[in-house]
Short mmCIF file of C-alpha atoms in Angstrom, two decimals:
data_model
loop_
_atom_site.label_atom_id
_atom_site.label_comp_id
_atom_site.label_asym_id
_atom_site.label_seq_id
_atom_site.Cartn_x
_atom_site.Cartn_y
_atom_site.Cartn_z
CA MET H 1 -15.49 19.33 18.45
CA LEU H 2 -18.44 18.07 16.35
CA THR H 3 -16.59 14.44 16.01
CA TYR H 4 -15.99 14.30 20.03
CA MET H 5 -19.37 15.38 20.54
CA ARG H 6 -20.49 13.01 17.81
CA ILE H 7 -18.74 10.02 19.50
CA ALA H 8 -20.04 10.95 22.93
CA ALA H 9 -23.51 11.13 21.66
CA LEU H 10 -23.50 7.69 19.86
CA ALA H 11 -21.39 6.30 23.21
CA ALA H 12 -24.50 7.54 25.90
CA MET H 13 -26.87 5.76 23.26
CA MET H 14 -25.32 3.00 22.69
CA PRO H 15 -26.54 0.58 25.18
CA PHE H 16 -29.98 1.40 23.72
CA MET H 17 -28.70 0.95 20.25
CA ILE H 18 -27.77 -2.47 19.90
CA PRO H 19 -30.91 -5.23 19.47
CA ALA H 20 -30.14 -8.83 20.11
CA GLU H 21 -30.04 -9.75 16.40
CA ALA H 22 -27.25 -6.85 15.76
CA ARG H 23 -24.95 -8.54 18.26
CA ALA H 24 -25.07 -12.14 17.21
CA ASP H 25 -22.42 -12.18 14.72
CA LYS H 26 -20.70 -14.48 16.70
CA ALA H 27 -23.36 -16.77 16.72
CA ASP H 28 -24.38 -16.85 13.12
CA ASP H 29 -20.23 -16.97 12.28
CA THR H 30 -20.46 -13.42 10.03
CA MET H 31 -18.09 -11.02 10.34
CA ARG H 32 -19.25 -7.63 8.39
CA VAL H 33 -16.45 -5.14 7.30
CA ALA H 34 -16.96 -1.57 6.46
CA PHE H 35 -14.71 0.14 3.34
CA GLY H 36 -14.91 3.78 2.97
CA GLU H 37 -14.28 2.96 -1.11
CA GLU H 38 -16.87 1.61 -3.03
CA ILE H 39 -16.06 -1.65 -4.07
CA LEU H 40 -17.10 -1.54 -7.82
CA ASN H 41 -14.51 -4.56 -9.42
CA LEU H 42 -13.57 -7.76 -7.78
CA ASP H 43 -10.64 -8.24 -10.17
CA TYR H 44 -7.45 -7.58 -8.36
CA ASN H 45 -5.49 -7.75 -11.81
CA ASN H 46 -7.33 -4.69 -12.94
CA THR H 47 -7.58 -2.77 -9.81
CA THR H 48 -4.58 -1.30 -7.22
CA LYS H 49 -6.33 0.07 -3.92
CA ARG H 50 -5.56 -1.14 -0.61
CA GLU H 51 -9.21 -2.07 -0.25
CA TYR H 52 -8.76 -4.27 -3.37
CA ILE H 53 -5.68 -5.81 -2.27
CA ILE H 54 -7.78 -6.71 1.22
CA LEU H 55 -10.72 -8.24 -0.93
CA SER H 56 -8.08 -10.33 -3.24
CA ASP H 57 -6.41 -11.77 -0.21
CA LEU H 58 -9.80 -13.28 0.27
CA ILE H 59 -10.81 -14.46 -2.83
CA ASP H 60 -7.75 -14.86 -5.01
CA GLU H 61 -4.18 -17.18 -5.17
CA GLY H 62 -1.11 -16.24 -6.54
CA LEU H 63 1.82 -18.82 -7.01
CA PHE H 64 3.60 -17.43 -4.22
CA ASP H 65 2.50 -15.45 -0.47
CA TYR H 66 4.27 -13.22 1.56
CA ASP H 67 4.99 -14.16 4.93
CA PRO H 68 4.69 -10.85 7.20
CA GLU H 69 6.38 -12.82 10.03
CA THR H 70 9.75 -14.15 8.28
CA ASN H 71 9.92 -11.32 5.92
CA THR H 72 9.99 -14.23 3.26
CA TYR H 73 7.99 -15.28 0.09
CA ILE H 74 6.70 -18.70 0.22
CA PRO H 75 4.57 -21.06 -1.71
CA SER H 76 0.82 -20.70 -2.13
CA VAL H 77 -0.60 -22.83 -4.80
CA ALA H 78 2.95 -23.29 -6.30
CA THR H 79 5.33 -26.03 -4.50
CA GLY H 80 8.49 -24.16 -4.95
CA TYR H 81 10.74 -22.71 -7.90
CA GLU H 82 13.83 -23.13 -9.55
CA TYR H 83 16.17 -21.18 -11.84
CA LEU H 84 16.97 -23.37 -14.71
CA ASP H 85 19.28 -20.46 -15.98
CA PRO H 86 19.32 -16.87 -15.31
CA LEU H 87 16.66 -16.05 -17.53
CA THR H 88 14.20 -19.07 -16.66
CA ILE H 89 12.40 -19.91 -13.70
CA GLU H 90 10.64 -23.12 -13.25
CA VAL H 91 7.73 -23.70 -10.85
CA LYS H 92 5.54 -26.41 -9.64
CA LEU H 93 2.08 -26.41 -8.79
CA ARG H 94 0.38 -28.61 -5.65
CA ASP H 95 -2.00 -31.35 -6.39
CA GLY H 96 -5.53 -30.40 -5.04
CA VAL H 97 -5.91 -26.73 -5.81
CA ILE H 98 -9.41 -25.80 -6.88
CA PHE H 99 -10.99 -23.08 -8.39
CA HIS H 100 -14.34 -21.93 -6.42
CA ASP H 101 -16.33 -23.74 -9.45
CA GLY H 102 -14.72 -27.32 -8.78
CA THR H 103 -12.29 -27.24 -11.79
CA GLY H 104 -8.85 -28.12 -11.06
CA LEU H 105 -5.98 -25.55 -11.26
CA THR H 106 -3.31 -26.31 -14.55
CA ALA H 107 -0.60 -25.02 -15.58
CA GLU H 108 -2.01 -23.78 -18.77
CA ASP H 109 -4.88 -21.76 -16.23
CA VAL H 110 -0.85 -20.48 -15.08
CA ALA H 111 0.62 -19.32 -18.16
CA TYR H 112 -2.60 -17.95 -19.51
CA THR H 113 -3.28 -15.11 -16.80
CA TYR H 114 0.21 -13.89 -17.13
CA ASN H 115 0.61 -13.88 -21.04
CA TRP H 116 -2.98 -12.16 -20.67
CA VAL H 117 -1.55 -9.48 -18.39
CA ILE H 118 1.44 -8.68 -20.44
CA SER H 119 -0.24 -8.85 -23.83
CA GLU H 120 -1.21 -6.14 -26.11
CA GLU H 121 -4.56 -6.30 -25.74
CA SER H 122 -4.60 -6.21 -22.23
CA GLU H 123 -4.95 -3.12 -19.69
CA SER H 124 -4.46 -4.81 -16.93
CA ALA H 125 -3.29 -2.52 -13.80
CA ALA H 126 -0.49 -5.29 -12.96
CA LYS H 127 1.15 -5.11 -16.33
CA GLY H 128 3.38 -2.88 -15.76
CA THR H 129 4.55 -4.68 -12.71
CA ILE H 130 5.50 -7.94 -14.82
CA GLU H 131 5.93 -6.62 -18.20
CA ARG H 132 9.06 -5.22 -18.06
CA TRP H 133 10.91 -8.55 -16.82
CA LEU H 134 8.53 -11.51 -18.63
CA ASP H 135 8.88 -12.43 -21.84
CA LYS H 136 6.28 -15.30 -21.62
CA ALA H 137 4.96 -17.99 -19.62
CA VAL H 138 4.95 -21.92 -21.27
CA ALA H 139 3.03 -24.83 -19.84
CA VAL H 140 5.35 -27.46 -19.78
CA ASP H 141 2.80 -30.17 -18.40
CA ASP H 142 -0.01 -30.00 -16.37
CA LYS H 143 1.98 -29.21 -12.99
CA THR H 144 5.05 -27.47 -14.54
CA ILE H 145 5.28 -23.41 -15.98
CA ARG H 146 8.33 -22.03 -17.31
CA PHE H 147 8.57 -18.53 -17.09
CA HIS H 148 11.10 -17.16 -19.88
CA MET H 149 12.60 -13.40 -18.75
CA LEU H 150 13.99 -10.68 -20.88
CA GLU H 151 16.70 -9.78 -18.21
CA GLU H 152 17.94 -11.22 -14.82
CA TYR H 153 15.49 -10.02 -12.39
CA PRO H 154 15.77 -11.01 -8.78
CA LEU H 155 12.43 -10.06 -7.81
CA ALA H 156 10.15 -11.93 -9.79
CA VAL H 157 8.91 -14.35 -7.22
CA ARG H 158 8.18 -11.04 -4.98
CA ASP H 159 5.98 -9.67 -8.36
CA MET H 160 4.38 -12.96 -8.77
CA ALA H 161 3.52 -13.10 -4.95
CA ASN H 162 2.08 -9.45 -4.65
CA ARG H 163 0.53 -8.73 -7.80
CA ILE H 164 -0.40 -11.71 -10.43
CA GLN H 165 -4.14 -13.54 -9.24
CA ILE H 166 -4.24 -16.74 -11.12
CA ARG H 167 -7.51 -17.01 -13.60
CA LYS H 168 -8.53 -19.99 -15.32
CA ALA H 169 -7.55 -19.81 -18.92
CA GLY H 170 -10.10 -18.13 -21.36
CA THR H 171 -11.28 -15.92 -18.55
CA TYR H 172 -10.68 -12.56 -20.65
CA ASP H 173 -10.75 -13.85 -24.18
CA ASN H 174 -14.15 -12.28 -25.16
CA ASP H 175 -14.19 -9.81 -22.32
CA PRO H 176 -10.87 -7.95 -20.52
CA ASN H 177 -13.19 -7.00 -17.60
CA ALA H 178 -15.06 -10.61 -17.69
CA ALA H 179 -13.94 -11.20 -13.96
CA ALA H 180 -15.24 -7.66 -12.93
CA THR H 181 -18.36 -8.56 -11.18
CA SER H 182 -18.62 -12.66 -11.53
CA LEU H 183 -15.66 -13.84 -10.27
CA VAL H 184 -14.09 -17.39 -10.27
CA GLY H 185 -11.00 -17.41 -8.02
CA LEU H 186 -8.79 -19.83 -5.79
CA GLY H 187 -8.89 -18.23 -2.43
CA PRO H 188 -9.81 -19.09 0.79
CA TYR H 189 -13.49 -17.46 0.54
CA ARG H 190 -15.98 -17.49 -2.73
CA VAL H 191 -18.23 -14.62 -3.79
CA GLU H 192 -21.51 -15.15 -2.80
CA SER H 193 -23.24 -12.11 -4.12
CA PHE H 194 -21.99 -8.51 -5.16
CA GLU H 195 -23.89 -5.39 -5.73
CA PRO H 196 -21.30 -2.86 -7.31
CA GLY H 197 -20.78 -0.10 -4.99
CA LYS H 198 -22.90 -1.41 -1.74
CA GLU H 199 -21.79 -5.00 -0.85
CA VAL H 200 -20.05 -8.08 -1.55
CA VAL H 201 -21.14 -11.34 0.42
CA LEU H 202 -18.19 -14.11 0.52
CA LYS H 203 -18.27 -17.85 2.43
CA ALA H 204 -15.72 -19.54 3.21
CA PHE H 205 -14.79 -22.23 0.26
CA ASP H 206 -14.66 -25.99 1.47
CA GLY H 207 -12.78 -26.89 -1.25
CA TYR H 208 -9.74 -24.43 -0.58
CA PHE H 209 -6.53 -26.39 -0.29
CA ALA H 210 -5.25 -27.36 3.35
CA GLU H 211 -1.84 -26.28 2.43
CA SER H 212 -2.48 -22.92 1.92
CA PRO H 213 -0.29 -20.08 4.11
CA LYS H 214 -3.75 -18.86 4.93
CA GLN H 215 -5.03 -21.73 6.56
CA PRO H 216 -6.71 -22.23 9.11
CA VAL H 217 -9.33 -19.97 7.84
CA SER H 218 -12.14 -19.60 10.89
CA ILE H 219 -14.63 -17.20 9.91
CA GLY H 220 -17.88 -18.91 7.57
CA THR H 221 -19.00 -15.54 6.34
CA ILE H 222 -17.82 -11.89 5.61
CA VAL H 223 -19.53 -9.13 4.36
CA ILE H 224 -17.58 -6.35 2.86
CA ARG H 225 -20.26 -3.04 3.04
CA SER H 226 -18.98 0.32 1.11
CA LEU H 227 -20.10 3.08 3.43
CA PRO H 228 -17.95 6.11 2.24
CA ASP H 229 -19.14 8.40 5.15
CA THR H 230 -17.18 7.65 8.16
CA GLY H 231 -19.83 8.92 10.55
CA THR H 232 -22.20 6.39 9.23
CA GLN H 233 -19.46 3.69 9.58
CA GLN H 234 -19.10 4.55 13.30
CA ALA H 235 -22.60 4.78 13.86
CA GLU H 236 -22.82 1.34 12.21
CA LEU H 237 -19.78 -0.42 14.53
CA PHE H 238 -21.68 1.47 17.83
CA SER H 239 -24.83 -0.43 16.79
CA GLY H 240 -23.58 -3.55 15.75
CA GLY H 241 -24.08 -3.24 12.01
CA ILE H 242 -20.32 -3.67 11.24
CA ASP H 243 -17.84 -5.69 13.19
CA TRP H 244 -14.49 -3.78 11.76
CA MET H 245 -13.54 -0.58 10.36
CA PHE H 246 -10.10 0.51 9.12
CA LYS H 247 -8.47 3.96 8.32
CA VAL H 248 -9.62 5.56 11.12
CA SER H 249 -8.23 8.46 12.62
CA ARG H 250 -6.09 8.63 15.85
CA ASP H 251 -8.83 10.97 17.66
CA VAL H 252 -11.89 8.95 16.77
CA ALA H 253 -10.25 5.65 17.02
CA GLU H 254 -8.92 6.40 20.63
CA SER H 255 -12.53 8.03 21.58
CA MET H 256 -14.50 5.13 20.07
CA GLY H 257 -12.18 2.19 21.50
CA ALA H 258 -13.14 3.39 25.01
CA ALA H 259 -16.40 1.77 24.60
CA PRO H 260 -17.01 -1.44 25.99
CA ASN H 261 -18.01 -3.42 22.99
CA ILE H 262 -15.40 -2.08 20.38
CA ASP H 263 -11.35 -2.30 20.72
CA HIS H 264 -8.94 -0.04 19.34
CA VAL H 265 -6.01 -2.00 17.27
CA VAL H 266 -3.32 -0.05 16.06
CA SER H 267 -0.73 -1.63 13.62
CA THR H 268 2.44 -0.29 12.24
CA ASP H 269 2.39 0.53 8.10
CA LEU H 270 5.18 0.19 5.29
CA ARG H 271 3.06 3.81 4.33
CA ILE H 272 5.53 6.68 4.73
CA GLY H 273 5.17 10.62 4.44
CA PHE H 274 7.13 13.02 2.49
CA LEU H 275 7.66 16.05 0.76
CA VAL H 276 8.89 15.65 -3.15
CA LEU H 277 10.86 19.00 -4.26
CA ASP H 278 11.39 20.43 -7.38
CA ALA H 279 15.24 20.00 -7.32
CA PHE H 280 15.91 19.70 -11.17
CA GLY H 281 13.84 23.13 -11.74
CA HIS H 282 10.94 21.92 -13.84
CA THR H 283 8.86 24.82 -12.66
CA ASP H 284 11.73 27.20 -13.25
CA PRO H 285 15.07 26.32 -14.12
CA GLU H 286 16.58 29.05 -11.59
CA GLY H 287 13.92 28.47 -8.64
CA PRO H 288 15.12 28.30 -4.65
CA LEU H 289 14.26 24.38 -4.81
CA THR H 290 17.15 23.90 -7.49
CA ASN H 291 19.79 25.26 -4.36
CA VAL H 292 20.51 22.28 -1.75
CA LEU H 293 21.14 24.97 0.73
CA VAL H 294 17.30 25.16 0.34
CA ARG H 295 16.48 21.70 0.34
CA ARG H 296 18.51 21.22 3.46
CA ALA H 297 16.96 24.13 5.36
CA MET H 298 13.62 22.76 4.50
CA ASN H 299 14.38 19.46 5.85
CA HIS H 300 15.93 21.32 8.88
CA ALA H 301 12.63 22.97 9.51
CA ILE H 302 10.14 19.75 9.55
CA ASN H 303 9.56 18.33 13.39
CA ARG H 304 9.24 14.81 11.94
CA ASP H 305 8.92 13.36 15.93
CA GLU H 306 6.03 15.80 16.62
CA ILE H 307 4.18 14.54 13.82
CA ALA H 308 4.98 11.04 14.14
CA GLU H 309 3.84 10.95 17.96
CA PHE H 310 0.62 13.66 17.59
CA LEU H 311 -0.90 13.24 14.49
CA MET H 312 -0.13 9.87 13.53
CA GLY H 313 0.47 8.09 16.90
CA GLY H 314 0.47 4.48 17.28
CA GLY H 315 3.37 2.93 15.86
CA ALA H 316 4.29 5.70 13.65
CA GLN H 317 7.87 6.81 13.54
CA ALA H 318 10.12 9.61 12.46
CA VAL H 319 11.46 8.65 8.70
CA HIS H 320 14.81 10.11 7.27
CA THR H 321 15.30 8.06 4.19
CA ALA H 322 13.16 7.88 1.05
CA CYS H 323 11.81 4.51 1.88
CA HIS H 324 10.61 2.62 5.23
CA PRO H 325 13.21 1.59 7.69
CA ALA H 326 11.67 -2.00 7.69
CA GLN H 327 12.41 -2.50 3.69
CA PHE H 328 15.08 -4.36 2.81
CA GLY H 329 17.86 -2.03 1.45
CA CYS H 330 17.05 0.98 3.16
CA ASP H 331 19.92 2.28 4.67
CA GLN H 332 19.88 4.34 7.72
CA SER H 333 22.96 5.51 8.04
CA VAL H 334 22.12 8.25 5.30
CA ALA H 335 22.44 12.25 6.26
CA GLU H 336 19.86 13.32 8.79
CA TYR H 337 18.63 16.61 9.40
CA ASP H 338 17.46 17.02 13.08
CA TYR H 339 14.73 19.70 13.54
CA ASP H 340 16.51 22.98 13.75
CA PRO H 341 14.71 25.81 12.86
CA GLU H 342 17.60 28.31 13.42
CA LYS H 343 19.91 26.66 11.12
CA ALA H 344 17.21 26.19 8.53
CA LYS H 345 16.72 29.98 8.95
CA ALA H 346 20.96 30.28 8.18
CA LEU H 347 20.84 27.99 5.35
CA LEU H 348 18.41 30.02 3.61
CA ALA H 349 20.31 33.45 4.22
CA GLU H 350 23.43 31.70 3.00
CA ALA H 351 21.51 30.44 -0.24
CA GLY H 352 20.31 34.35 -1.05
CA TYR H 353 17.09 33.76 0.72
CA PRO H 354 17.02 35.66 4.15
CA GLU H 355 13.65 36.78 3.36
CA GLY H 356 12.58 33.46 2.54
CA PHE H 357 10.42 32.88 -0.77
CA ASP H 358 7.05 32.06 -2.10
CA LEU H 359 6.31 28.56 -2.48
CA GLU H 360 3.14 26.24 -3.52
CA LEU H 361 2.25 23.19 -1.51
CA TRP H 362 0.27 20.46 -3.00
CA SER H 363 -1.26 17.72 -1.03
CA TYR H 364 -4.18 15.51 -1.28
CA ARG H 365 -4.57 13.63 2.08
CA ASP H 366 -4.09 14.28 5.54
CA LYS H 367 -4.75 17.86 5.23
CA ALA H 368 -3.96 18.33 8.80
CA VAL H 369 -0.31 16.93 8.25
CA ALA H 370 0.16 19.45 4.93
CA GLU H 371 -0.85 22.28 7.42
CA VAL H 372 1.51 21.38 10.22
CA VAL H 373 4.15 21.12 7.33
CA LEU H 374 3.25 24.68 6.13
CA ALA H 375 3.45 26.12 9.51
CA LYS H 376 6.89 24.69 10.12
CA LEU H 377 8.01 26.26 6.80
CA GLN H 378 6.36 29.88 7.10
CA ALA H 379 8.14 29.84 10.85
CA VAL H 380 11.85 29.58 9.17
CA GLY H 381 10.33 32.34 6.78
CA ILE H 382 8.94 30.67 3.61
CA ASN H 383 5.93 32.23 2.26
CA VAL H 384 3.85 28.72 1.49
CA SER H 385 0.74 28.39 0.27
CA LEU H 386 -1.47 25.25 0.50
CA ARG H 387 -3.09 23.91 -2.40
CA HIS H 388 -5.19 21.00 -1.15
CA GLY H 389 -7.31 18.92 -3.49
CA LYS H 390 -7.86 15.46 -5.06
CA LEU H 391 -4.97 12.92 -6.03
CA ALA H 392 -6.45 13.34 -9.96
CA SER H 393 -5.73 17.18 -9.85
CA LEU H 394 -2.12 16.69 -8.37
CA ASN H 395 -1.12 13.78 -10.92
CA GLU H 396 -1.84 16.18 -13.74
CA ALA H 397 -0.35 19.15 -12.21
CA ARG H 398 2.72 16.82 -11.83
CA ALA H 399 2.82 15.25 -15.14
CA ASN H 400 2.51 18.83 -16.73
CA ARG H 401 5.49 20.11 -14.52
CA GLN H 402 3.49 22.42 -12.74
CA ILE H 403 4.44 21.63 -9.12
CA GLN H 404 7.35 23.03 -6.89
CA ALA H 405 6.42 20.86 -3.98
CA TYR H 406 3.85 18.22 -3.07
CA PHE H 407 2.93 16.02 0.53
CA GLY H 408 2.87 12.34 -1.20
CA THR H 409 2.76 9.16 0.86
CA TRP H 410 3.76 5.76 -0.43
CA GLY H 411 2.40 2.38 0.99
CA SER H 412 4.53 0.24 -1.37
CA GLY H 413 1.82 -2.37 -1.85
CA GLY H 414 2.86 -3.61 1.63
CA THR H 415 6.09 -4.77 0.26
CA PRO H 416 9.19 -5.00 2.19
CA ASP H 417 11.72 -4.03 -0.12
CA THR H 418 13.35 -0.89 -0.89
CA ALA H 419 12.73 -1.53 -4.86
CA ALA H 420 9.16 -1.25 -4.38
CA ILE H 421 9.16 2.49 -3.45
CA ALA H 422 12.59 3.70 -5.25
CA ARG H 423 11.72 2.47 -8.98
CA VAL H 424 8.78 4.46 -8.92
CA HIS H 425 9.99 7.61 -8.01
CA PHE H 426 13.56 7.77 -8.98
CA SER H 427 12.76 6.08 -12.74
CA ALA H 428 13.82 7.97 -15.48
CA ASP H 429 10.54 7.50 -17.18
CA THR H 430 8.34 8.61 -14.11
CA ASP H 431 7.34 12.26 -13.46
CA ARG H 432 7.13 11.29 -9.66
CA ASN H 433 11.20 11.91 -10.36
CA MET H 434 11.20 15.63 -9.73
CA SER H 435 15.15 15.74 -9.25
CA ASN H 436 16.22 13.96 -12.37
CA ASN H 437 19.68 12.60 -11.18
CA PRO H 438 20.83 9.90 -13.70
CA LYS H 439 23.05 8.42 -11.08
CA VAL H 440 20.09 7.89 -8.73
CA THR H 441 18.22 6.49 -11.48
CA ASP H 442 20.87 3.90 -12.60
CA LEU H 443 21.72 2.72 -9.02
CA VAL H 444 17.93 2.02 -8.38
CA LEU H 445 17.58 0.19 -11.69
CA ALA H 446 20.86 -1.84 -11.01
CA ALA H 447 19.66 -2.70 -7.65
CA GLU H 448 16.80 -4.56 -9.67
CA VAL H 449 18.54 -6.90 -11.95
CA THR H 450 21.30 -8.52 -9.60
CA GLY H 451 20.50 -11.56 -7.69
CA ASP H 452 23.28 -10.74 -5.07
CA GLN H 453 21.81 -9.31 -1.81
CA GLU H 454 24.90 -7.68 -0.38
CA LYS H 455 25.23 -5.97 -3.99
CA ARG H 456 21.82 -4.95 -3.89
CA LYS H 457 22.04 -3.40 -0.44
CA ALA H 458 25.16 -1.37 -1.79
CA LEU H 459 23.42 -0.09 -4.68
CA TYR H 460 20.43 1.24 -2.86
CA SER H 461 22.57 2.35 -0.02
CA GLU H 462 24.53 4.46 -2.45
CA ALA H 463 21.32 5.83 -4.15
CA LEU H 464 19.74 6.74 -0.55
CA SER H 465 22.80 8.41 0.65
CA ILE H 466 22.58 10.65 -2.76
CA ILE H 467 18.69 11.54 -2.48
CA ALA H 468 19.53 12.24 1.56
CA ASP H 469 22.74 14.24 0.98
CA GLU H 470 20.96 16.39 -2.34
CA ALA H 471 17.62 16.56 -0.10
CA TYR H 472 15.81 15.47 -3.05
CA TRP H 473 13.15 14.38 -0.54
CA VAL H 474 11.99 15.74 2.92
CA PRO H 475 11.21 12.43 4.22
CA MET H 476 9.21 12.72 7.71
CA PHE H 477 6.96 9.88 8.98
CA SER H 478 5.53 6.36 8.44
CA TYR H 479 2.34 5.93 9.44
CA ALA H 480 0.10 3.98 11.99
CA GLN H 481 -2.95 1.88 10.78
CA ASN H 482 -6.03 2.56 13.19
CA PHE H 483 -8.37 -0.29 13.23
CA LEU H 484 -11.95 -0.17 15.24
CA VAL H 485 -12.77 -3.86 15.94
CA ASN H 486 -15.97 -5.81 17.80
CA SER H 487 -14.63 -6.53 21.25
CA GLU H 488 -15.75 -10.31 20.24
CA LEU H 489 -13.03 -10.16 17.51
CA GLU H 490 -9.72 -11.37 17.59
CA PHE H 491 -8.16 -9.32 15.08
CA PRO H 492 -3.80 -9.85 14.52
CA THR H 493 -2.07 -7.28 12.92
CA TYR H 494 1.02 -7.51 11.04
CA ALA H 495 4.35 -5.21 10.51
CA ASP H 496 3.53 -4.54 6.89
CA GLY H 497 0.28 -2.76 8.14
CA LEU H 498 -1.85 -4.96 5.48
CA PRO H 499 -5.08 -6.33 6.84
CA ARG H 500 -5.51 -10.08 6.85
CA LEU H 501 -9.07 -10.81 7.33
CA TYR H 502 -8.95 -14.29 7.06
CA ARG H 503 -6.72 -14.54 10.25
CA ALA H 504 -9.71 -12.95 12.20
CA ASN H 505 -11.72 -15.13 14.40
CA TRP H 506 -14.17 -15.04 17.22
CA LYS H 507 -12.93 -14.66 20.48
#
């Protein structure tokens, strides 16, 4: 109620709150955006969060890029690639690509970046992505790099596109955080100024290469402001202090979107929400969650359609698989559990729990969803207590095998491939794997080391079928992205949900 009252009050005051100079964004060609997260590091090679991906898209380039319209990986600063043999990829660079300081890009820069990321001294957040398949990168000449792999890995180009941003040779020699506050990138925007935790000012880079898949870039200046308080973001949007905000709750987005100077833009998203159950019995070898009938009962207890429609809205949908339906390999023919509370009760009774059992459910985000899940499970007789807190606390408890069940989400880094969610949750070396079925692990890993796409589909299909049949998860829904945008701003959206601010332009 307070949220609605605050929005209504702001809306009523809005005509008196917007001075002419604050509405001049289109005239001065400056787009001001708000991030709820503080930007403390410019270097995406050392960060992970969605905000840093958005920033990196503006200031960085990798060898390849992802095209959300064709669902393919396309050349960026590279012109293409060729497999010389199953363990060697040769990549050619474009002519005329320059860093923001005017230095020309060479193969030495590319080889340096990749070799540094996998080096012993590196603590790069990107290290885990490529060290499992990359042995070394070698500059053959100024425009040619060869990647020597440790094993056959058909997703190498995907990893190059999604994770590794090119740095000048020598960047990290004396300081692994050298690019954290002063970054020389290759992207469509250069860093004009940076106040960590407060503001990043970006200017369109005059020397940006014309062949980039990000072209044409329209807006001259982008200012990214760190505004952790969502109420402050809302007030700034009403007053003209910002032009764009994201991660907006559905109720706020719909209310504020009714204002004449604000558009509510909705996008689908690759992020899904799910429950992970301690099927293996880490917390209790004889516990109720080790019984497949109990796990199936929990699946029947959840109304996925209701959550997707009324809590998520927009492009959200019910999900029945341990992956997003739009991802390659996410077979939708696996077992589905319809919403059937009576069947859930019957399964619990058959499993030996006619009066239910005690369950501690952990969560760290979207508390409203966790509370709905709690209510649905309680309705079939399970005595659920919700432990909602910080992600760090959940991660620590999971690592110590102290969690019976948790509500988790995964966005796959915007990658439309089941590999981006399956390995992270079902490999043998992750504590996210709470079922520990070695056959599932083998299938998931086998799918990553074959170049035969039909075989990959078959492997993922078998793994996902086991996960569904055994009810290791309770898959629930996909997310929708709600954006609030200055009505004078054209902001296109894409199926993967990643905001591409370089595509924005003034109407």
